[in-house]
Amino acid sequence: MIIKEASFKKLHGYIDIDVDFQDDVNIIIGGNGSGKTTILNAMAWMLSPNYWWNDTPNAYFLANLEFEEVQVAYSHLNSDNQPAQRIITATRNDEVVELNVSDIDDSLTIPIVQEGLGRPMMEDHIGSIVTSIRNQDQAHNQVLQHLQDLPGPLYLPLNRRWIEEPDNEVSFYRPRYRRPYMDAYAPAPISQVLDRAERTFRQEKSKITDLQERLINWITKESLDDARISELQSKVKEYEDNLAQIKNLSEKFLASVNSFFNDNKKELFVSQELELAVKVAEGLRVSARQLSSGELQILMLFAFLYFQRDNPAGKQHQSDRIAVFLDEPEVSLHLAWQRRYVESITRANTDAQFIIATHSPEIAGPVEDSAIISIHPK
């Protein structure tokens, strides 16, 4: 999926903005309160209303946003793997937020959040939203089905509050309403990201080990006629392809991270236990969880770009492109790292569309003028 353009009416009650996006890199700049982060939030919440963060569905955040109308135009691959253009529109009244998608004769409704609710009532309201979406899902709502099939945007607000583990103050919502069809696919604390990266290494190694065992069984136990030999050759090819894939993926991931870490004479590597670890001065080894906030941010970024590609939505369209949203990535990053930021992420994923909201001239500086989107509310 690629975001083409977006328009916002009465965002926060007073901001009107029209934005056109390039297919590769987009840098959103603007003063405090101009709406940079809200633009990313609104698009992510609209395009993935049933994804969760911190036990809270995106639909809840969208219902809590003040606006009159938001439209987002995007391209994607349809069920026939052919390019298609769509427009999703969110409108708000006193009772519901309604989501409509062009060429779909249906709508998804989300109950409006009531202002001034205490925590218990807020949790109940989340429950009512989840129930509403679940009922519409069970009724085969076409808008919801379409959004679930999309390779939804990967949203990485990698500033300090997302790197740190959530505390009880932030995560007071209980997951009692969570359902399997509402899989979490949203920014996660560092432990979850590292666990996901390490789990990927283990899964790929497990596949390779399984293939090794199957090959040995074939060679030692089977009667190898011509048909069996042909099948064995196919399994050997599968083994070699899997081995090459995990080696290539891990080498690219480590190279991307170490292009930054080497500045501090550190090196990320995968231990024999298939855990991410760091070599520091004089050959000492530390856990990746002991890195600085800026180093963790770089590690999280490339972990997402390399290992979060198995988006739970859009699995039937693995060849489709993905939009990556980044909010204020400059936080905790050295100026030299900021200058290399855009080049590094685009090299890591050449098929992605990047939409970055930033205050940093170092991040915006190296890109072409056509990639700069200066936000000036009407």
PDB file of N, CA and C in Angstrom, residues 157-219:
ATOM      1  N   PRO A 157       6.586   5.328  16.015  1.00  0.00           N
ATOM      2  CA  PRO A 157       6.911   6.574  16.728  1.00  0.00           C
ATOM      3  C   PRO A 157       8.039   6.302  17.710  1.00  0.00           C
ATOM      4  N   LEU A 158       9.281   6.246  17.183  1.00  0.00           N
ATOM      5  CA  LEU A 158      10.402   5.750  17.973  1.00  0.00           C
ATOM      6  C   LEU A 158      11.043   6.833  18.829  1.00  0.00           C
ATOM      7  N   ASN A 159      10.247   7.514  19.621  1.00  0.00           N
ATOM      8  CA  ASN A 159      10.861   8.423  20.576  1.00  0.00           C
ATOM      9  C   ASN A 159      10.951   7.723  21.930  1.00  0.00           C
ATOM     10  N   ARG A 160      11.401   8.438  22.928  1.00  0.00           N
ATOM     11  CA  ARG A 160      11.756   7.805  24.186  1.00  0.00           C
ATOM     12  C   ARG A 160      10.590   7.055  24.824  1.00  0.00           C
ATOM     13  N   ARG A 161       9.387   7.594  24.732  1.00  0.00           N
ATOM     14  CA  ARG A 161       8.292   6.957  25.463  1.00  0.00           C
ATOM     15  C   ARG A 161       7.931   5.605  24.872  1.00  0.00           C
ATOM     16  N   TRP A 162       8.305   5.353  23.623  1.00  0.00           N
ATOM     17  CA  TRP A 162       7.999   4.059  23.014  1.00  0.00           C
ATOM     18  C   TRP A 162       9.126   3.059  23.253  1.00  0.00           C
ATOM     19  N   ILE A 163      10.343   3.574  23.488  1.00  0.00           N
ATOM     20  CA  ILE A 163      11.462   2.678  23.720  1.00  0.00           C
ATOM     21  C   ILE A 163      11.394   2.090  25.113  1.00  0.00           C
ATOM     22  N   GLU A 164      10.988   2.892  26.078  1.00  0.00           N
ATOM     23  CA  GLU A 164      10.917   2.427  27.449  1.00  0.00           C
ATOM     24  C   GLU A 164       9.763   1.440  27.618  1.00  0.00           C
ATOM     25  N   GLU A 165       9.907   0.560  28.591  1.00  0.00           N
ATOM     26  CA  GLU A 165       8.819  -0.358  28.901  1.00  0.00           C
ATOM     27  C   GLU A 165       7.629   0.443  29.425  1.00  0.00           C
ATOM     28  N   PRO A 166       6.397   0.124  29.041  1.00  0.00           N
ATOM     29  CA  PRO A 166       5.250   0.860  29.548  1.00  0.00           C
ATOM     30  C   PRO A 166       5.075   0.626  31.041  1.00  0.00           C
ATOM     31  N   ASP A 167       4.759   1.693  31.758  1.00  0.00           N
ATOM     32  CA  ASP A 167       4.522   1.527  33.192  1.00  0.00           C
ATOM     33  C   ASP A 167       3.034   1.362  33.454  1.00  0.00           C
ATOM     34  N   ASN A 168       2.688   1.163  34.703  1.00  0.00           N
ATOM     35  CA  ASN A 168       1.288   0.909  35.036  1.00  0.00           C
ATOM     36  C   ASN A 168       0.397   2.108  34.748  1.00  0.00           C
ATOM     37  N   GLU A 169       0.986   3.315  34.817  1.00  0.00           N
ATOM     38  CA  GLU A 169       0.198   4.519  34.574  1.00  0.00           C
ATOM     39  C   GLU A 169      -0.305   4.551  33.143  1.00  0.00           C
ATOM     40  N   VAL A 170       0.549   4.061  32.214  1.00  0.00           N
ATOM     41  CA  VAL A 170       0.191   4.093  30.799  1.00  0.00           C
ATOM     42  C   VAL A 170      -0.708   2.925  30.435  1.00  0.00           C
ATOM     43  N   SER A 171      -0.412   1.757  31.001  1.00  0.00           N
ATOM     44  CA  SER A 171      -1.083   0.548  30.519  1.00  0.00           C
ATOM     45  C   SER A 171      -2.140   0.053  31.499  1.00  0.00           C
ATOM     46  N   PHE A 172      -3.036   0.947  31.919  1.00  0.00           N
ATOM     47  CA  PHE A 172      -4.043   0.535  32.892  1.00  0.00           C
ATOM     48  C   PHE A 172      -5.175  -0.250  32.260  1.00  0.00           C
ATOM     49  N   TYR A 173      -5.255  -0.223  30.904  1.00  0.00           N
ATOM     50  CA  TYR A 173      -6.331  -0.983  30.266  1.00  0.00           C
ATOM     51  C   TYR A 173      -6.070  -2.478  30.389  1.00  0.00           C
ATOM     52  N   ARG A 174      -7.104  -3.229  30.579  1.00  0.00           N
ATOM     53  CA  ARG A 174      -6.973  -4.675  30.685  1.00  0.00           C
ATOM     54  C   ARG A 174      -7.306  -5.318  29.336  1.00  0.00           C
ATOM     55  N   PRO A 175      -6.605  -6.404  29.027  1.00  0.00           N
ATOM     56  CA  PRO A 175      -6.814  -7.037  27.722  1.00  0.00           C
ATOM     57  C   PRO A 175      -8.023  -7.965  27.693  1.00  0.00           C
ATOM     58  N   ARG A 176      -9.007  -7.738  28.548  1.00  0.00           N
ATOM     59  CA  ARG A 176     -10.110  -8.692  28.637  1.00  0.00           C
ATOM     60  C   ARG A 176     -10.952  -8.696  27.376  1.00  0.00           C
ATOM     61  N   TYR A 177     -10.884  -7.623  26.573  1.00  0.00           N
ATOM     62  CA  TYR A 177     -11.699  -7.565  25.365  1.00  0.00           C
ATOM     63  C   TYR A 177     -10.944  -8.049  24.132  1.00  0.00           C
ATOM     64  N   ARG A 178      -9.661  -8.357  24.307  1.00  0.00           N
ATOM     65  CA  ARG A 178      -8.861  -8.732  23.143  1.00  0.00           C
ATOM     66  C   ARG A 178      -9.409 -10.005  22.507  1.00  0.00           C
ATOM     67  N   ARG A 179      -9.415 -10.032  21.197  1.00  0.00           N
ATOM     68  CA  ARG A 179      -9.864 -11.207  20.472  1.00  0.00           C
ATOM     69  C   ARG A 179      -8.808 -11.562  19.431  1.00  0.00           C
ATOM     70  N   PRO A 180      -8.753 -12.841  19.012  1.00  0.00           N
ATOM     71  CA  PRO A 180      -7.732 -13.248  18.049  1.00  0.00           C
ATOM     72  C   PRO A 180      -7.767 -12.440  16.760  1.00  0.00           C
ATOM     73  N   TYR A 181      -8.956 -12.009  16.342  1.00  0.00           N
ATOM     74  CA  TYR A 181      -9.018 -11.278  15.073  1.00  0.00           C
ATOM     75  C   TYR A 181      -8.473  -9.864  15.201  1.00  0.00           C
ATOM     76  N   MET A 182      -8.222  -9.431  16.422  1.00  0.00           N
ATOM     77  CA  MET A 182      -7.622  -8.117  16.649  1.00  0.00           C
ATOM     78  C   MET A 182      -6.177  -8.305  17.088  1.00  0.00           C
ATOM     79  N   ASP A 183      -5.351  -8.773  16.191  1.00  0.00           N
ATOM     80  CA  ASP A 183      -3.957  -9.006  16.529  1.00  0.00           C
ATOM     81  C   ASP A 183      -3.232  -7.701  16.769  1.00  0.00           C
ATOM     82  N   ALA A 184      -2.316  -7.717  17.721  1.00  0.00           N
ATOM     83  CA  ALA A 184      -1.506  -6.534  17.981  1.00  0.00           C
ATOM     84  C   ALA A 184      -0.530  -6.349  16.829  1.00  0.00           C
ATOM     85  N   TYR A 185      -0.557  -5.185  16.242  1.00  0.00           N
ATOM     86  CA  TYR A 185       0.430  -4.847  15.212  1.00  0.00           C
ATOM     87  C   TYR A 185       0.672  -3.361  15.323  1.00  0.00           C
ATOM     88  N   ALA A 186       1.498  -2.974  16.237  1.00  0.00           N
ATOM     89  CA  ALA A 186       1.702  -1.571  16.553  1.00  0.00           C
ATOM     90  C   ALA A 186       3.014  -1.444  17.283  1.00  0.00           C
ATOM     91  N   PRO A 187       3.463  -0.208  17.540  1.00  0.00           N
ATOM     92  CA  PRO A 187       4.727  -0.033  18.233  1.00  0.00           C
ATOM     93  C   PRO A 187       4.762  -0.798  19.546  1.00  0.00           C
ATOM     94  N   ALA A 188       5.893  -1.414  19.827  1.00  0.00           N
ATOM     95  CA  ALA A 188       6.027  -2.243  21.014  1.00  0.00           C
ATOM     96  C   ALA A 188       7.254  -1.817  21.799  1.00  0.00           C
ATOM     97  N   PRO A 189       7.281  -2.102  23.084  1.00  0.00           N
ATOM     98  CA  PRO A 189       8.460  -1.803  23.874  1.00  0.00           C
ATOM     99  C   PRO A 189       9.648  -2.620  23.414  1.00  0.00           C
ATOM    100  N   ILE A 190      10.840  -2.208  23.827  1.00  0.00           N
ATOM    101  CA  ILE A 190      12.072  -2.774  23.297  1.00  0.00           C
ATOM    102  C   ILE A 190      12.154  -4.274  23.501  1.00  0.00           C
ATOM    103  N   SER A 191      11.712  -4.786  24.654  1.00  0.00           N
ATOM    104  CA  SER A 191      11.831  -6.219  24.901  1.00  0.00           C
ATOM    105  C   SER A 191      11.053  -7.013  23.865  1.00  0.00           C
ATOM    106  N   GLN A 192       9.869  -6.529  23.460  1.00  0.00           N
ATOM    107  CA  GLN A 192       9.059  -7.239  22.477  1.00  0.00           C
ATOM    108  C   GLN A 192       9.728  -7.221  21.106  1.00  0.00           C
ATOM    109  N   VAL A 193      10.345  -6.086  20.761  1.00  0.00           N
ATOM    110  CA  VAL A 193      11.008  -5.981  19.460  1.00  0.00           C
ATOM    111  C   VAL A 193      12.203  -6.925  19.396  1.00  0.00           C
ATOM    112  N   LEU A 194      13.039  -6.904  20.450  1.00  0.00           N
ATOM    113  CA  LEU A 194      14.194  -7.780  20.471  1.00  0.00           C
ATOM    114  C   LEU A 194      13.766  -9.239  20.487  1.00  0.00           C
ATOM    115  N   ASP A 195      12.738  -9.549  21.259  1.00  0.00           N
ATOM    116  CA  ASP A 195      12.250 -10.926  21.295  1.00  0.00           C
ATOM    117  C   ASP A 195      11.794 -11.364  19.912  1.00  0.00           C
ATOM    118  N   ARG A 196      11.144 -10.448  19.188  1.00  0.00           N
ATOM    119  CA  ARG A 196      10.650 -10.788  17.854  1.00  0.00           C
ATOM    120  C   ARG A 196      11.815 -11.052  16.902  1.00  0.00           C
ATOM    121  N   ALA A 197      12.850 -10.211  16.956  1.00  0.00           N
ATOM    122  CA  ALA A 197      14.014 -10.399  16.095  1.00  0.00           C
ATOM    123  C   ALA A 197      14.706 -11.717  16.423  1.00  0.00           C
ATOM    124  N   GLU A 198      14.917 -11.981  17.725  1.00  0.00           N
ATOM    125  CA  GLU A 198      15.581 -13.214  18.131  1.00  0.00           C
ATOM    126  C   GLU A 198      14.732 -14.428  17.763  1.00  0.00           C
ATOM    127  N   ARG A 199      13.415 -14.301  17.903  1.00  0.00           N
ATOM    128  CA  ARG A 199      12.516 -15.403  17.560  1.00  0.00           C
ATOM    129  C   ARG A 199      12.596 -15.718  16.063  1.00  0.00           C
ATOM    130  N   THR A 200      12.778 -14.669  15.243  1.00  0.00           N
ATOM    131  CA  THR A 200      12.910 -14.880  13.804  1.00  0.00           C
ATOM    132  C   THR A 200      14.143 -15.711  13.495  1.00  0.00           C
ATOM    133  N   PHE A 201      15.265 -15.376  14.148  1.00  0.00           N
ATOM    134  CA  PHE A 201      16.478 -16.160  13.946  1.00  0.00           C
ATOM    135  C   PHE A 201      16.238 -17.617  14.348  1.00  0.00           C
ATOM    136  N   ARG A 202      15.584 -17.828  15.494  1.00  0.00           N
ATOM    137  CA  ARG A 202      15.352 -19.192  15.973  1.00  0.00           C
ATOM    138  C   ARG A 202      14.431 -19.972  15.039  1.00  0.00           C
ATOM    139  N   GLN A 203      13.392 -19.302  14.546  1.00  0.00           N
ATOM    140  CA  GLN A 203      12.453 -19.967  13.647  1.00  0.00           C
ATOM    141  C   GLN A 203      13.134 -20.390  12.357  1.00  0.00           C
ATOM    142  N   GLU A 204      13.964 -19.482  11.808  1.00  0.00           N
ATOM    143  CA  GLU A 204      14.644 -19.812  10.563  1.00  0.00           C
ATOM    144  C   GLU A 204      15.653 -20.939  10.778  1.00  0.00           C
ATOM    145  N   LYS A 205      16.370 -20.890  11.918  1.00  0.00           N
ATOM    146  CA  LYS A 205      17.309 -21.976  12.195  1.00  0.00           C
ATOM    147  C   LYS A 205      16.570 -23.290  12.379  1.00  0.00           C
ATOM    148  N   SER A 206      15.388 -23.243  13.021  1.00  0.00           N
ATOM    149  CA  SER A 206      14.593 -24.443  13.221  1.00  0.00           C
ATOM    150  C   SER A 206      14.176 -25.051  11.884  1.00  0.00           C
ATOM    151  N   LYS A 207      13.792 -24.177  10.943  1.00  0.00           N
ATOM    152  CA  LYS A 207      13.437 -24.668   9.611  1.00  0.00           C
ATOM    153  C   LYS A 207      14.614 -25.388   8.963  1.00  0.00           C
ATOM    154  N   ILE A 208      15.780 -24.781   9.085  1.00  0.00           N
ATOM    155  CA  ILE A 208      16.971 -25.360   8.475  1.00  0.00           C
ATOM    156  C   ILE A 208      17.319 -26.690   9.139  1.00  0.00           C
ATOM    157  N   THR A 209      17.245 -26.736  10.493  1.00  0.00           N
ATOM    158  CA  THR A 209      17.528 -27.977  11.218  1.00  0.00           C
ATOM    159  C   THR A 209      16.547 -29.064  10.815  1.00  0.00           C
ATOM    160  N   ASP A 210      15.279 -28.711  10.681  1.00  0.00           N
ATOM    161  CA  ASP A 210      14.267 -29.683  10.277  1.00  0.00           C
ATOM    162  C   ASP A 210      14.562 -30.229   8.886  1.00  0.00           C
ATOM    163  N   LEU A 211      14.954 -29.347   7.987  1.00  0.00           N
ATOM    164  CA  LEU A 211      15.287 -29.796   6.636  1.00  0.00           C
ATOM    165  C   LEU A 211      16.510 -30.702   6.635  1.00  0.00           C
ATOM    166  N   GLN A 212      17.489 -30.361   7.483  1.00  0.00           N
ATOM    167  CA  GLN A 212      18.670 -31.209   7.588  1.00  0.00           C
ATOM    168  C   GLN A 212      18.277 -32.626   8.001  1.00  0.00           C
ATOM    169  N   GLU A 213      17.421 -32.708   9.029  1.00  0.00           N
ATOM    170  CA  GLU A 213      16.998 -34.020   9.519  1.00  0.00           C
ATOM    171  C   GLU A 213      16.228 -34.784   8.454  1.00  0.00           C
ATOM    172  N   ARG A 214      15.370 -34.083   7.739  1.00  0.00           N
ATOM    173  CA  ARG A 214      14.599 -34.750   6.685  1.00  0.00           C
ATOM    174  C   ARG A 214      15.511 -35.250   5.564  1.00  0.00           C
ATOM    175  N   LEU A 215      16.525 -34.456   5.233  1.00  0.00           N
ATOM    176  CA  LEU A 215      17.464 -34.869   4.186  1.00  0.00           C
ATOM    177  C   LEU A 215      18.234 -36.116   4.613  1.00  0.00           C
ATOM    178  N   ILE A 216      18.672 -36.119   5.868  1.00  0.00           N
ATOM    179  CA  ILE A 216      19.404 -37.288   6.369  1.00  0.00           C
ATOM    180  C   ILE A 216      18.527 -38.531   6.319  1.00  0.00           C
ATOM    181  N   ASN A 217      17.265 -38.376   6.730  1.00  0.00           N
ATOM    182  CA  ASN A 217      16.334 -39.506   6.686  1.00  0.00           C
ATOM    183  C   ASN A 217      16.147 -40.014   5.264  1.00  0.00           C
ATOM    184  N   TRP A 218      16.029 -39.081   4.331  1.00  0.00           N
ATOM    185  CA  TRP A 218      15.867 -39.455   2.934  1.00  0.00           C
ATOM    186  C   TRP A 218      17.067 -40.263   2.447  1.00  0.00           C
ATOM    187  N   ILE A 219      18.236 -39.769   2.775  1.00  0.00           N
ATOM    188  CA  ILE A 219      19.452 -40.397   2.251  1.00  0.00           C
ATOM    189  C   ILE A 219      19.676 -41.771   2.870  1.00  0.00           C
TER     190      ILE A 219
END
